[in-house]
Amino acid sequence: MSAAQPERAAAGGREGLAAGRAASRAASALPVQIDRTSSLPLPVQLAGALREAIDASLVRPGEAVPATRELSRRLGVARGVVVAAYEQLIAEGYLAASQGRGTLVHPDLARTHVEGEDRAVAEVVDAAGPSALDAETTTEQGLRGEASPAPLAPGVPITDGVVGSAWRAAWRMAAADVAVAEVVAPLGDPVLRREISEHLRRMRGTSRAASDVLVTAGTRDGLWLLLTALGTTRGRNLVVGVEDPGLPSLRGAASRAGASIVALPADGEGLDTARLPDGVLDAVIVTPSHQYPLGGSLPLARRRALLAWARRNGVVIIEDDFDSELRYTGTPLPTLAALDDPDTGVVVLLGTFSRTITPALSAGYLLAPAGLRARIEPVRRDLGATVSSVVQSALAGYLSSGALRRHTARMLRRYAARRDLVSERLAGAASVRVRPMDGGLHAVIEFSGAAASARRREAAAVALTEASGLGVQALGRYWQRADRDAGMAGLVIGVGGDDDAAFDAALLRLRAILDEV
Amino acid sequence: MSAAQPERAAAGGREGLAAGRAASRAASALPVQIDRTSSLPLPVQLAGALREAIDASLVRPGEAVPATRELSRRLGVARGVVVAAYEQLIAEGYLAASQGRGTLVHPDLARTHVEGEDRAVAEVVDAAGPSALDAETTTEQGLRGEASPAPLAPGVPITDGVVGSAWRAAWRMAAADVAVAEVVAPLGDPVLRREISEHLRRMRGTSRAASDVLVTAGTRDGLWLLLTALGTTRGRNLVVGVEDPGLPSLRGAASRAGASIVALPADGEGLDTARLPDGVLDAVIVTPSHQYPLGGSLPLARRRALLAWARRNGVVIIEDDFDSELRYTGTPLPTLAALDDPDTGVVVLLGTFSRTITPALSAGYLLAPAGLRARIEPVRRDLGATVSSVVQSALAGYLSSGALRRHTARMLRRYAARRDLVSERLAGAASVRVRPMDGGLHAVIEFSGAAASARRREAAAVALTEASGLGVQALGRYWQRADRDAGMAGLVIGVGGDDDAAFDAALLRLRAILDEV
């Protein structure tokens, strides 16, 4: 259904070649210019101009950009300038290297512009949005109805247990409270900050003062806030390491905040701390409690190595603690932040209520040691609070009533049952393995066998699941390295969504597809 | 009460000199460094390092930074590098030039880090926040109670009429709707976008499609989103013009988004379009419908000149339409955006519900022509929605019920009555004039007479109103030019706040202060 898909499926055939030639003609007319009076390095300028052209759809996902030799001649710059710009944009996910067709605008780009997790869902909304807005006859119900998420889209929680008496009471009180709540404290409602501090203590083994907590509009708002604080005060572009494989949406958000992205190898236990470079990075984004998408947890030895490396190199560790509360096997490890010093530490934890409650809240938090807060807080004050104080007040009420803990306990049982159903429905499928997972909202289905054949099956399965509107993702899209890891191919599916029957029907359809490819 | 105030009050005396010397000693130990291998120009690096030092409170508001000669010698750079960095930071409001004490960290900085408008208020919250968080005995009520705003702080609306049956119904429906609302569309709830489009048509004479509207967390979120879209895709720092006098908070937000700030002269009719520079700016922030703080409206000839200049220079006009709905005399002029082309235009309008409803919503909107939306929308998709879909749904319900129009009509009468009371209470005060104002939440009290004496009275009056906790602002703080405009001195006061009796009592106290200085 996506614009990118026909290109990808046909990449080797005649159609693909014709499309490639046409695209290349279009691309060579790209209005890319270099300003020699600017103080910015040429590769940075060129990368900026290409980003702008891609964002403005002057070249589209799947289309080729000019060959480095051709573009360097046209611009009158060294070929190395073009190569450096392309490498940066490949790392950011704007471009992709392809075999036989040179460098392309990344085929997934139209989709990774939307949060990776929710992209299948968000696409439906956005596709429905503008046209529906213009249709006078569309009713509110019609518009909303089209936004129901694909049944196997990763990152979508089960939310049907959220609305209850505690939830309604929290909002009723918050909406009545507007007169006193009219002042939005830039760092967050003091009561909510205290409740989040308590949440971290009980659910994440992390005991820190409420003053270390800032309220955010979610993980990406917190990431952006932190990178802005580190970047603008340092007066230069940041270099940020990310796990590879990892979540494309965080790479995109970091890149939007002006950072250059460096891929760092990760495996089933998380970031490979033996291969961390010295002297290169300003910050690193990690998922130590639940590596995304592979599902492992960073062992204590690696945690200590990571902290020591970060302190030695002056690197800020950004701990993306996106779903660690939702662990249904064993005890969750405490956060990395819990090992850190609350005053002079280097770890900033980003948390969210998108998965434990609902993405509809657009609310999360940031936990930072005092030394880093001194840089972050002035930025938040200058740029203002992003979360309505009505939301903050309702959330504080919901947390203080204990409703989130009860809701989480119920959800853990349901997610575990969904995971069991995945194993049951896929049992016996040839050359397929459901990767062990201790929690969270997704499952990874690996294809075994030779790497080339596993990748072919991945591509074929994704094409079929897309046609069925299942919202399944290719495992390969989480890698930045062109070679990914030997033999890793498969699918990522969500185990959330409110409709149990639709979920089971989607699994049965997926099983049929797996048997077919 | 602020840290800066004793410094300022004593600036001419012995105490001030002693403090200046001590500060200078401390400042010369500032850990400011230059990286000669960096591609960034030295003044940009130095400005960045100084911002970082100021943000980290290594030099405090009111303290002197090293003399340019001293710092250039210490760093081994040309003195012009230091001068250029200081000039940039003065334009941004980080530093201020003082007579006799050299260059200081801006005395108002601790306070302008908070939104200029709400700073008196936000300071109370933040001051109460951390300490209150630590006090185990503090109750929720106690915490909230301390947040009540200063009675004459500008920018605080009257909110006691917001909570009513329409408001409660809107929130009840939105909170019950969480299951369907679980997907947050990055550009905003389609229903809310349609309602805002309708709001702009009815209240602001601006007829544009719902697809031109994006939902934001308020003016600064919209500003930041736009500047990020313009800046990161261009791959270089932006140069943004702002009105002088103008709102310090927008200067601060633009600067945080990586922009260099250029002050553009404005007068009682708004931006002086005869003095706009060619070939310098990427964007300009204007308040055409209600110049802040002076209160004028940009005449049609200037509007046309501004648009023509912007088109000629490729400049994006950022229309800060912060309170134009609240005009109680005559008909509000349509927006500047209404004169612009919806496809190829250059005007991006930033709107907010902070003043028409309550800042507690943290909700606003951005209206942009199609050509600019193509750059803005990918950034929003990458960085995610900032406004909870519960808030968006409630706001859509509130707007569609007609409640905002009814509320606005009621508020206009109350603000007009408040303004009349200001004139009445200050009538007959010597050398004082209440500036005519057609709407909005503030009033400007000008001091007549010789410039030097008027400024002395301004300083004395602000010191006394601060001691009384009134939240009154010095008119001078809205200027960036050190010389401001000849003879302009006075006070800016808010006419909002829920408590009629407290407002009148504050006016009587203000009158006594005016009679005293």
GROMACS .gro file of C-alpha atoms in nm, chain A residues 157-389:
model
  233
  157PRO     CA    1  -0.112  -0.095   2.400
  158ILE     CA    2  -0.437  -0.252   2.516
  159THR     CA    3  -0.637   0.044   2.644
  160ASP     CA    4  -0.984  -0.096   2.701
  161GLY     CA    5  -0.920  -0.121   3.075
  162VAL     CA    6  -0.810   0.241   3.115
  163VAL     CA    7  -1.147   0.414   3.135
  164GLY     CA    8  -1.291   0.328   3.474
  165SER     CA    9  -1.400   0.505   3.788
  166ALA     CA   10  -1.048   0.615   3.888
  167TRP     CA   11  -0.979   0.754   3.540
  168ARG     CA   12  -1.307   0.941   3.520
  169ALA     CA   13  -1.269   1.082   3.868
  170ALA     CA   14  -0.916   1.202   3.792
  171TRP     CA   15  -1.031   1.393   3.482
  172ARG     CA   16  -1.342   1.529   3.651
  173MET     CA   17  -1.130   1.677   3.929
  174ALA     CA   18  -0.868   1.808   3.686
  175ALA     CA   19  -1.124   1.980   3.464
  176ALA     CA   20  -1.293   2.143   3.761
  177ASP     CA   21  -0.957   2.265   3.885
  178VAL     CA   22  -0.879   2.501   3.600
  179ALA     CA   23  -0.885   2.818   3.805
  180VAL     CA   24  -0.612   2.709   4.041
  181ALA     CA   25  -0.428   2.515   3.775
  182GLU     CA   26  -0.402   2.812   3.541
  183VAL     CA   27  -0.031   2.844   3.595
  184VAL     CA   28   0.168   2.578   3.412
  185ALA     CA   29   0.496   2.528   3.592
  186PRO     CA   30   0.759   2.487   3.317
  187LEU     CA   31   0.918   2.185   3.485
  188GLY     CA   32   0.587   2.018   3.562
  189ASP     CA   33   0.315   2.010   3.824
  190PRO     CA   34   0.489   1.958   4.161
  191VAL     CA   35   0.232   1.698   4.263
  192LEU     CA   36   0.281   1.499   3.944
  193ARG     CA   37   0.658   1.517   3.976
  194ARG     CA   38   0.625   1.367   4.323
  195GLU     CA   39   0.394   1.091   4.194
  196ILE     CA   40   0.637   1.005   3.914
  197SER     CA   41   0.922   0.989   4.162
  198GLU     CA   42   0.712   0.742   4.362
  199HIS     CA   43   0.629   0.545   4.044
  200LEU     CA   44   1.001   0.513   3.964
  201ARG     CA   45   1.072   0.396   4.316
  202ARG     CA   46   0.803   0.129   4.322
  203MET     CA   47   0.804   0.010   3.962
  204ARG     CA   48   1.161   0.073   3.849
  205GLY     CA   49   1.376   0.034   4.160
  206THR     CA   50   1.494   0.390   4.127
  207SER     CA   51   1.482   0.614   4.431
  208ARG     CA   52   1.526   0.977   4.337
  209ALA     CA   53   1.390   1.310   4.457
  210ALA     CA   54   1.087   1.461   4.287
  211SER     CA   55   1.300   1.761   4.195
  212ASP     CA   56   1.503   1.531   3.965
  213VAL     CA   57   1.187   1.465   3.758
  214LEU     CA   58   1.066   1.687   3.473
  215VAL     CA   59   0.732   1.633   3.301
  216THR     CA   60   0.752   1.589   2.922
  217ALA     CA   61   0.512   1.532   2.634
  218GLY     CA   62   0.672   1.189   2.588
  219THR     CA   63   1.002   1.028   2.499
  220ARG     CA   64   1.074   1.238   2.193
  221ASP     CA   65   0.988   1.566   2.368
  222GLY     CA   66   1.232   1.469   2.644
  223LEU     CA   67   1.498   1.365   2.394
  224TRP     CA   68   1.460   1.687   2.202
  225LEU     CA   69   1.474   1.894   2.523
  226LEU     CA   70   1.791   1.724   2.637
  227LEU     CA   71   1.967   1.746   2.301
  228THR     CA   72   1.872   2.113   2.269
  229ALA     CA   73   2.018   2.176   2.614
  230LEU     CA   74   2.340   1.993   2.528
  231GLY     CA   75   2.363   2.127   2.175
  232THR     CA   76   2.279   2.495   2.187
  233THR     CA   77   2.484   2.560   2.495
  234ARG     CA   78   2.782   2.380   2.343
  235GLY     CA   79   2.737   2.589   2.032
  236ARG     CA   80   2.792   2.306   1.787
  237ASN     CA   81   2.626   2.000   1.640
  238LEU     CA   82   2.609   1.696   1.865
  239VAL     CA   83   2.720   1.346   1.776
  240VAL     CA   84   2.477   1.088   1.916
  241GLY     CA   85   2.526   0.712   1.921
  242VAL     CA   86   2.224   0.484   1.883
  243GLU     CA   87   2.182   0.109   1.913
  244ASP     CA   88   2.187  -0.086   1.589
  245PRO     CA   89   1.940  -0.250   1.561
  246GLY     CA   90   1.720   0.012   1.725
  247LEU     CA   91   1.410   0.223   1.692
  248PRO     CA   92   1.412   0.436   1.374
  249SER     CA   93   1.189   0.701   1.531
  250LEU     CA   94   1.451   0.797   1.792
  251ARG     CA   95   1.719   0.822   1.525
  252GLY     CA   96   1.486   1.055   1.335
  253ALA     CA   97   1.407   1.266   1.638
  254ALA     CA   98   1.775   1.302   1.733
  255SER     CA   99   1.860   1.398   1.379
  256ARG     CA  100   1.585   1.662   1.378
  257ALA     CA  101   1.738   1.807   1.691
  258GLY     CA  102   2.049   1.872   1.484
  259ALA     CA  103   2.253   1.569   1.590
  260SER     CA  104   2.473   1.351   1.371
  261ILE     CA  105   2.392   0.985   1.426
  262VAL     CA  106   2.645   0.706   1.476
  263ALA     CA  107   2.527   0.344   1.475
  264LEU     CA  108   2.662   0.130   1.762
  265PRO     CA  109   2.636  -0.250   1.740
  266ALA     CA  110   2.386  -0.413   1.974
  267ASP     CA  111   2.306  -0.780   2.024
  268GLY     CA  112   2.057  -0.992   2.215
  269GLU     CA  113   2.191  -0.854   2.544
  270GLY     CA  114   2.180  -0.492   2.431
  271LEU     CA  115   2.456  -0.247   2.347
  272ASP     CA  116   2.794  -0.410   2.284
  273THR     CA  117   2.999  -0.211   2.534
  274ALA     CA  118   3.327  -0.371   2.422
  275ARG     CA  119   3.300  -0.186   2.090
  276LEU     CA  120   3.227   0.168   2.210
  277PRO     CA  121   3.445   0.435   2.045
  278ASP     CA  122   3.641   0.680   2.260
  279GLY     CA  123   3.641   1.054   2.200
  280VAL     CA  124   3.366   1.067   1.940
  281LEU     CA  125   3.023   1.091   2.100
  282ASP     CA  126   2.840   1.357   2.300
  283ALA     CA  127   2.554   1.126   2.394
  284VAL     CA  128   2.430   0.771   2.344
  285ILE     CA  129   2.070   0.646   2.339
  286VAL     CA  130   2.027   0.302   2.494
  287THR     CA  131   1.745   0.064   2.593
  288PRO     CA  132   1.920  -0.123   2.876
  289SER     CA  133   1.612  -0.278   3.036
  290HIS     CA  134   1.455  -0.407   2.718
  291GLN     CA  135   1.656  -0.382   2.398
  292TYR     CA  136   1.440  -0.277   2.108
  293PRO     CA  137   1.356  -0.482   1.907
  294LEU     CA  138   1.557  -0.787   2.017
  295GLY     CA  139   1.425  -0.792   2.372
  296GLY     CA  140   1.735  -0.855   2.584
  297SER     CA  141   1.841  -0.679   2.902
  298LEU     CA  142   2.185  -0.527   2.948
  299PRO     CA  143   2.385  -0.742   3.199
  300LEU     CA  144   2.532  -0.570   3.502
  301ALA     CA  145   2.891  -0.599   3.374
  302ARG     CA  146   2.797  -0.413   3.057
  303ARG     CA  147   2.604  -0.152   3.258
  304ARG     CA  148   2.913  -0.079   3.464
  305ALA     CA  149   3.133  -0.073   3.155
  306LEU     CA  150   2.892   0.168   2.986
  307LEU     CA  151   2.886   0.403   3.285
  308ALA     CA  152   3.264   0.400   3.319
  309TRP     CA  153   3.310   0.465   2.948
  310ALA     CA  154   3.057   0.751   2.957
  311ARG     CA  155   3.224   0.916   3.256
  312ARG     CA  156   3.566   0.880   3.096
  313ASN     CA  157   3.446   1.034   2.769
  314GLY     CA  158   3.209   1.300   2.903
  315VAL     CA  159   2.919   1.126   2.727
  316VAL     CA  160   2.557   1.166   2.840
  317ILE     CA  161   2.370   0.833   2.849
  318ILE     CA  162   2.008   0.865   2.742
  319GLU     CA  163   1.816   0.573   2.889
  320ASP     CA  164   1.503   0.505   2.683
  321ASP     CA  165   1.298   0.318   2.943
  322PHE     CA  166   1.001   0.281   2.710
  323ASP     CA  167   0.818  -0.025   2.841
  324SER     CA  168   1.013  -0.176   3.129
  325GLU     CA  169   0.712  -0.173   3.360
  326LEU     CA  170   0.550  -0.429   3.130
  327ARG     CA  171   0.771  -0.724   3.216
  328TYR     CA  172   0.580  -1.044   3.273
  329THR     CA  173   0.866  -1.284   3.338
  330GLY     CA  174   1.098  -1.242   3.635
  331THR     CA  175   1.175  -0.914   3.805
  332PRO     CA  176   1.260  -0.611   3.597
  333LEU     CA  177   1.616  -0.489   3.643
  334PRO     CA  178   1.637  -0.144   3.798
  335THR     CA  179   1.712   0.138   3.561
  336LEU     CA  180   2.064   0.232   3.463
  337ALA     CA  181   1.989   0.566   3.629
  338ALA     CA  182   1.965   0.380   3.962
  339LEU     CA  183   2.339   0.302   3.937
  340ASP     CA  184   2.421   0.665   3.869
  341ASP     CA  185   2.506   0.958   4.094
  342PRO     CA  186   2.207   1.191   4.150
  343ASP     CA  187   2.430   1.499   4.156
  344THR     CA  188   2.723   1.451   3.923
  345GLY     CA  189   2.582   1.160   3.719
  346VAL     CA  190   2.567   1.108   3.343
  347VAL     CA  191   2.239   0.919   3.290
  348VAL     CA  192   1.917   1.090   3.179
  349LEU     CA  193   1.619   0.856   3.187
  350LEU     CA  194   1.330   0.909   2.946
  351GLY     CA  195   1.000   0.752   3.048
  352THR     CA  196   0.654   0.751   2.895
  353PHE     CA  197   0.296   0.668   2.986
  354SER     CA  198   0.219   0.582   2.622
  355ARG     CA  199   0.248   0.209   2.678
  356THR     CA  200   0.146   0.168   3.039
  357ILE     CA  201  -0.166   0.384   2.998
  358THR     CA  202  -0.230   0.520   2.648
  359PRO     CA  203  -0.050   0.723   2.381
  360ALA     CA  204  -0.355   0.951   2.396
  361LEU     CA  205  -0.198   1.118   2.702
  362SER     CA  206   0.114   1.239   2.518
  363ALA     CA  207   0.282   1.247   2.857
  364GLY     CA  208   0.609   1.121   2.996
  365TYR     CA  209   0.899   1.228   3.208
  366LEU     CA  210   1.269   1.291   3.221
  367LEU     CA  211   1.489   1.205   3.520
  368ALA     CA  212   1.825   1.378   3.535
  369PRO     CA  213   2.104   1.433   3.787
  370ALA     CA  214   2.143   1.784   3.927
  371GLY     CA  215   2.442   1.873   3.712
  372LEU     CA  216   2.252   1.804   3.391
  373ARG     CA  217   1.929   1.955   3.518
  374ALA     CA  218   2.110   2.286   3.550
  375ARG     CA  219   2.145   2.280   3.172
  376ILE     CA  220   1.804   2.136   3.089
  377GLU     CA  221   1.583   2.351   3.309
  378PRO     CA  222   1.669   2.688   3.151
  379VAL     CA  223   1.575   2.547   2.810
  380ARG     CA  224   1.239   2.427   2.936
  381ARG     CA  225   1.176   2.762   3.098
  382ASP     CA  226   1.258   2.946   2.777
  383LEU     CA  227   1.046   2.718   2.563
  384GLY     CA  228   0.757   2.668   2.802
  385ALA     CA  229   0.566   2.369   2.932
  386THR     CA  230   0.439   2.127   2.669
  387VAL     CA  231   0.188   1.933   2.879
  388SER     CA  232  -0.146   2.085   2.973
  389SER     CA  233  -0.184   2.125   3.347
   0.00000   0.00000   0.00000
